Amino acid sequence: MLPVTSTQEIVTSTTSARSRSFLSTQDRPTTAGQALSSGSKVSKSSAIPPPVKSKGLNSGALVRQMRRIIAEDAEWSLATVPLLTELCIQHIVKNFKNNPILKKLPPQHQQKVLNLLSPDLPLAVTANLIDDESYWHRRCVQRWPVCHLDSHGSWKRVFFERHLENLIKHFIPGTTDPAVVLDLLPLCRTHVRRIRVDQFLPPVQLPPRPHSAGDQSDSGSEGEMDEPTMDHYQLGDLVAGLNQLEELDLVYGVKDCGMNFEWNLFLFTHRDCRSLAATLKSCQTLKIFRLTRSKVDDDKARILIRSLLDHPALEELDLSHNLIGDRGARAAAKLLSHSHLRVLSLANNQDGGKQLLEGMSDNRTLLQFDLRLSDITQESEYLIGQALCANREEARQRTLNPSHFLSPLTAKGPENPEG
């Protein structure tokens, strides 16, 4: 019998030989396949060549030579390596806030950068630099899910007008810094043409300071000093900086006040009225002015209308849903004869039809007059309707034949109001 050690050596050498023979066969799959396909008899010795022993090369080293290198990212390939241009665009977008070099890029690269810019960039960076409509559309949709162009004309106008209106609606006098609104002027002065504000917040009212018995006086000045001030945000400085403003639509009140409802929240004070009148007089580009649902009485209406006399651009005035009576209507009648109004609305006010007729006799530009829900007589309605028809016919004749214009009232004479 052979010793144990000799038997183990034989088994080990046999296993190694078989491994080397198998590896050699795997290294030459093509040669073996060609031999078998040719149909010739291949001997066992030729199909499986004898192992070749190399100096200093064992089976473990041979296996390591055949090992494949696999990348960590299974999807990586040379095809996914971005171009240098794309890498530069990504870098520009990432650092656009600190280095906005949009105008220095070729047009095709500018559009790529605009498509990748974040809509949260500061307005100080984007306002005077970017005019692309798709970018401002993305900013509008992100901030207001429901927004339309309507009569704005461009998405950039939509953004700046709604953004400015939102700042005014949430401005608290005495608490909010006025620079929050005024700092926006250099960025939006050429884009804002319309302001519609349906809320003006009053100042924060602190609880009254308790008085001791010895502090009471008979002069009555304490009550005047403790009376809360209800003045709202003054539009004078803002409107003065908007050199293309054409429409101003205001409502002095508070929305969604809930359980904090007070009538004082819907108060249009005399100081508000005087400040607004000065603002209207200085805004020479204003074409449309609306002040509705603000408790405008005769005195305040006269102050406002006096500032609009001989206004060079005003075409529409809306003071509906207020408290205007005969004196306010008389002021509106004077405005009709000293302006170029085309639309006047005094709906849901008090009686003033007869006073308005006095101004209609000298007016040839008014085309629309709204007196719904107002307490006027049927005769006044008829006469106002006749005057409007005459103005419309005159405007039509002026359009068709401006050189040979003849007023219908002059040609036919006044008609009988009795019909």
Short mmCIF file of N, CA, C and O in Angstrom, two decimals, residues 246 248 273 276-291 300-319 331-332 334-341 343-344 346:
data_model
loop_
_atom_site.label_atom_id
_atom_site.label_comp_id
_atom_site.label_asym_id
_atom_site.label_seq_id
_atom_site.Cartn_x
_atom_site.Cartn_y
_atom_site.Cartn_z
N GLU A 246 -52.42 103.12 -15.77
CA GLU A 246 -53.61 103.53 -16.50
C GLU A 246 -54.91 103.20 -15.78
O GLU A 246 -55.94 103.80 -16.07
N LEU A 248 -56.81 102.21 -11.90
CA LEU A 248 -56.74 102.13 -10.44
C LEU A 248 -58.11 101.71 -9.94
O LEU A 248 -59.09 102.43 -10.09
N CYS A 273 -59.22 110.14 1.90
CA CYS A 273 -59.84 110.78 0.74
C CYS A 273 -58.95 111.90 0.20
O CYS A 273 -58.74 112.00 -1.02
N LEU A 276 -55.87 110.38 -1.46
CA LEU A 276 -56.20 109.76 -2.74
C LEU A 276 -56.51 110.80 -3.81
O LEU A 276 -56.14 110.64 -4.98
N ALA A 277 -57.16 111.91 -3.43
CA ALA A 277 -57.44 112.97 -4.39
C ALA A 277 -56.15 113.58 -4.93
O ALA A 277 -56.03 113.84 -6.14
N ALA A 278 -55.19 113.81 -4.07
CA ALA A 278 -53.90 114.35 -4.53
C ALA A 278 -53.19 113.35 -5.44
O ALA A 278 -52.53 113.74 -6.42
N THR A 279 -53.34 112.06 -5.14
CA THR A 279 -52.72 111.04 -5.97
C THR A 279 -53.34 111.03 -7.37
O THR A 279 -52.63 110.94 -8.38
N LEU A 280 -54.66 111.13 -7.44
CA LEU A 280 -55.35 111.13 -8.74
C LEU A 280 -54.98 112.34 -9.58
O LEU A 280 -54.80 112.25 -10.79
N LYS A 281 -54.86 113.48 -8.94
CA LYS A 281 -54.55 114.70 -9.67
C LYS A 281 -53.14 114.65 -10.26
O LYS A 281 -52.90 115.18 -11.36
N SER A 282 -52.22 114.01 -9.57
CA SER A 282 -50.83 113.97 -10.05
C SER A 282 -50.59 112.88 -11.08
O SER A 282 -49.60 112.92 -11.81
N CYS A 283 -51.48 111.89 -11.15
CA CYS A 283 -51.31 110.78 -12.10
C CYS A 283 -51.94 111.17 -13.44
O CYS A 283 -53.13 110.94 -13.66
N GLN A 284 -51.17 111.73 -14.33
CA GLN A 284 -51.67 112.23 -15.59
C GLN A 284 -51.92 111.14 -16.62
O GLN A 284 -52.53 111.40 -17.66
N THR A 285 -51.47 109.92 -16.37
CA THR A 285 -51.68 108.82 -17.31
C THR A 285 -52.90 107.97 -16.98
O THR A 285 -53.24 107.05 -17.72
N LEU A 286 -53.59 108.28 -15.89
CA LEU A 286 -54.71 107.46 -15.43
C LEU A 286 -55.90 107.58 -16.38
O LEU A 286 -56.36 108.68 -16.68
N LYS A 287 -56.41 106.43 -16.84
CA LYS A 287 -57.56 106.39 -17.74
C LYS A 287 -58.81 105.85 -17.06
O LYS A 287 -59.93 106.24 -17.43
N ILE A 288 -58.65 104.96 -16.09
CA ILE A 288 -59.79 104.32 -15.42
C ILE A 288 -59.59 104.43 -13.92
O ILE A 288 -58.53 104.06 -13.40
N PHE A 289 -60.61 104.94 -13.24
CA PHE A 289 -60.56 105.02 -11.78
C PHE A 289 -61.86 104.45 -11.22
O PHE A 289 -62.95 104.87 -11.59
N ARG A 290 -61.72 103.49 -10.31
CA ARG A 290 -62.87 102.86 -9.65
C ARG A 290 -62.66 102.90 -8.14
O ARG A 290 -61.60 102.51 -7.66
N LEU A 291 -63.69 103.36 -7.44
CA LEU A 291 -63.69 103.34 -5.98
C LEU A 291 -65.09 102.91 -5.56
O LEU A 291 -66.02 103.72 -5.52
N LYS A 300 -66.95 113.42 0.46
CA LYS A 300 -65.78 112.75 -0.08
C LYS A 300 -65.85 112.66 -1.60
O LYS A 300 -64.82 112.76 -2.29
N ALA A 301 -67.04 112.47 -2.13
CA ALA A 301 -67.18 112.43 -3.59
C ALA A 301 -66.80 113.77 -4.22
O ALA A 301 -66.14 113.81 -5.27
N ARG A 302 -67.17 114.85 -3.58
CA ARG A 302 -66.82 116.18 -4.11
C ARG A 302 -65.31 116.40 -4.08
O ARG A 302 -64.74 117.01 -5.01
N ILE A 303 -64.64 115.92 -3.03
CA ILE A 303 -63.19 116.07 -2.95
C ILE A 303 -62.51 115.29 -4.07
O ILE A 303 -61.59 115.79 -4.75
N LEU A 304 -62.97 114.07 -4.31
CA LEU A 304 -62.37 113.24 -5.34
C LEU A 304 -62.63 113.79 -6.74
O LEU A 304 -61.74 113.87 -7.58
N ILE A 305 -63.88 114.19 -6.99
CA ILE A 305 -64.25 114.67 -8.32
C ILE A 305 -63.57 115.99 -8.63
O ILE A 305 -63.18 116.26 -9.78
N ARG A 306 -63.38 116.84 -7.62
CA ARG A 306 -62.70 118.11 -7.85
C ARG A 306 -61.28 117.89 -8.36
O ARG A 306 -60.77 118.67 -9.17
N SER A 307 -60.63 116.83 -7.90
CA SER A 307 -59.26 116.55 -8.35
C SER A 307 -59.23 116.00 -9.77
O SER A 307 -58.15 115.98 -10.40
N LEU A 308 -60.38 115.55 -10.30
CA LEU A 308 -60.42 114.97 -11.64
C LEU A 308 -60.91 115.95 -12.70
O LEU A 308 -60.97 115.59 -13.88
N LEU A 309 -61.27 117.18 -12.31
CA LEU A 309 -61.70 118.16 -13.30
C LEU A 309 -60.56 118.48 -14.26
O LEU A 309 -59.41 118.69 -13.85
N ASP A 310 -60.87 118.51 -15.54
CA ASP A 310 -59.90 118.80 -16.60
C ASP A 310 -58.74 117.80 -16.61
O ASP A 310 -57.61 118.15 -16.98
N HIS A 311 -59.02 116.57 -16.19
CA HIS A 311 -57.98 115.53 -16.25
C HIS A 311 -57.71 115.20 -17.72
O HIS A 311 -58.63 114.99 -18.51
N PRO A 312 -56.46 115.12 -18.12
CA PRO A 312 -56.16 114.97 -19.55
C PRO A 312 -56.44 113.59 -20.12
O PRO A 312 -56.61 113.46 -21.34
N ALA A 313 -56.49 112.53 -19.29
CA ALA A 313 -56.59 111.17 -19.83
C ALA A 313 -57.76 110.37 -19.30
O ALA A 313 -58.05 109.29 -19.84
N LEU A 314 -58.45 110.82 -18.26
CA LEU A 314 -59.49 110.01 -17.62
C LEU A 314 -60.64 109.75 -18.59
O LEU A 314 -61.20 110.67 -19.18
N GLU A 315 -61.01 108.46 -18.74
CA GLU A 315 -62.09 108.06 -19.63
C GLU A 315 -63.21 107.32 -18.91
O GLU A 315 -64.32 107.25 -19.43
N GLU A 316 -62.92 106.73 -17.76
CA GLU A 316 -63.94 105.95 -17.05
C GLU A 316 -63.85 106.25 -15.56
O GLU A 316 -62.77 106.22 -14.96
N LEU A 317 -65.02 106.51 -14.95
CA LEU A 317 -65.13 106.78 -13.52
C LEU A 317 -66.23 105.91 -12.95
O LEU A 317 -67.36 105.92 -13.44
N ASP A 318 -65.91 105.15 -11.91
CA ASP A 318 -66.87 104.24 -11.28
C ASP A 318 -66.88 104.51 -9.78
O ASP A 318 -65.91 104.25 -9.08
N LEU A 319 -68.01 105.07 -9.30
CA LEU A 319 -68.21 105.31 -7.86
C LEU A 319 -69.46 104.60 -7.39
O LEU A 319 -70.20 105.10 -6.54
N ALA A 331 -71.65 117.44 -8.36
CA ALA A 331 -70.22 117.47 -8.67
C ALA A 331 -69.90 116.60 -9.88
O ALA A 331 -69.08 116.96 -10.73
N ALA A 332 -70.57 115.42 -9.98
CA ALA A 332 -70.36 114.56 -11.15
C ALA A 332 -70.85 115.22 -12.41
O ALA A 332 -70.26 115.07 -13.49
N LYS A 334 -70.80 118.40 -13.01
CA LYS A 334 -69.78 119.38 -13.39
C LYS A 334 -68.59 118.69 -14.05
O LYS A 334 -67.98 119.23 -14.99
N LEU A 335 -68.28 117.48 -13.58
CA LEU A 335 -67.18 116.73 -14.18
C LEU A 335 -67.49 116.36 -15.62
O LEU A 335 -66.59 116.35 -16.47
N LEU A 336 -68.76 116.06 -15.91
CA LEU A 336 -69.13 115.70 -17.28
C LEU A 336 -68.85 116.83 -18.27
O LEU A 336 -68.52 116.59 -19.43
N SER A 337 -68.99 118.05 -17.82
CA SER A 337 -68.75 119.19 -18.71
C SER A 337 -67.31 119.68 -18.69
O SER A 337 -66.98 120.59 -19.44
N HIS A 338 -66.46 119.07 -17.86
CA HIS A 338 -65.05 119.47 -17.78
C HIS A 338 -64.12 118.27 -17.93
O HIS A 338 -63.04 118.23 -17.35
N SER A 339 -64.51 117.28 -18.69
CA SER A 339 -63.66 116.10 -18.87
C SER A 339 -64.02 115.41 -20.18
O SER A 339 -64.91 115.86 -20.91
N HIS A 340 -63.30 114.33 -20.45
CA HIS A 340 -63.54 113.54 -21.65
C HIS A 340 -64.05 112.15 -21.28
O HIS A 340 -63.70 111.15 -21.91
N LEU A 341 -64.89 112.07 -20.27
CA LEU A 341 -65.40 110.78 -19.80
C LEU A 341 -66.20 110.09 -20.90
O LEU A 341 -67.02 110.69 -21.59
N VAL A 343 -67.29 106.67 -19.87
CA VAL A 343 -68.07 105.75 -19.04
C VAL A 343 -68.18 106.36 -17.65
O VAL A 343 -67.16 106.75 -17.06
N LEU A 344 -69.41 106.44 -17.13
CA LEU A 344 -69.65 106.93 -15.77
C LEU A 344 -70.62 105.98 -15.09
O LEU A 344 -71.69 105.69 -15.62
N LEU A 346 -72.61 105.31 -11.46
CA LEU A 346 -73.04 105.72 -10.12
C LEU A 346 -74.11 104.78 -9.62
O LEU A 346 -75.05 105.19 -8.94
#
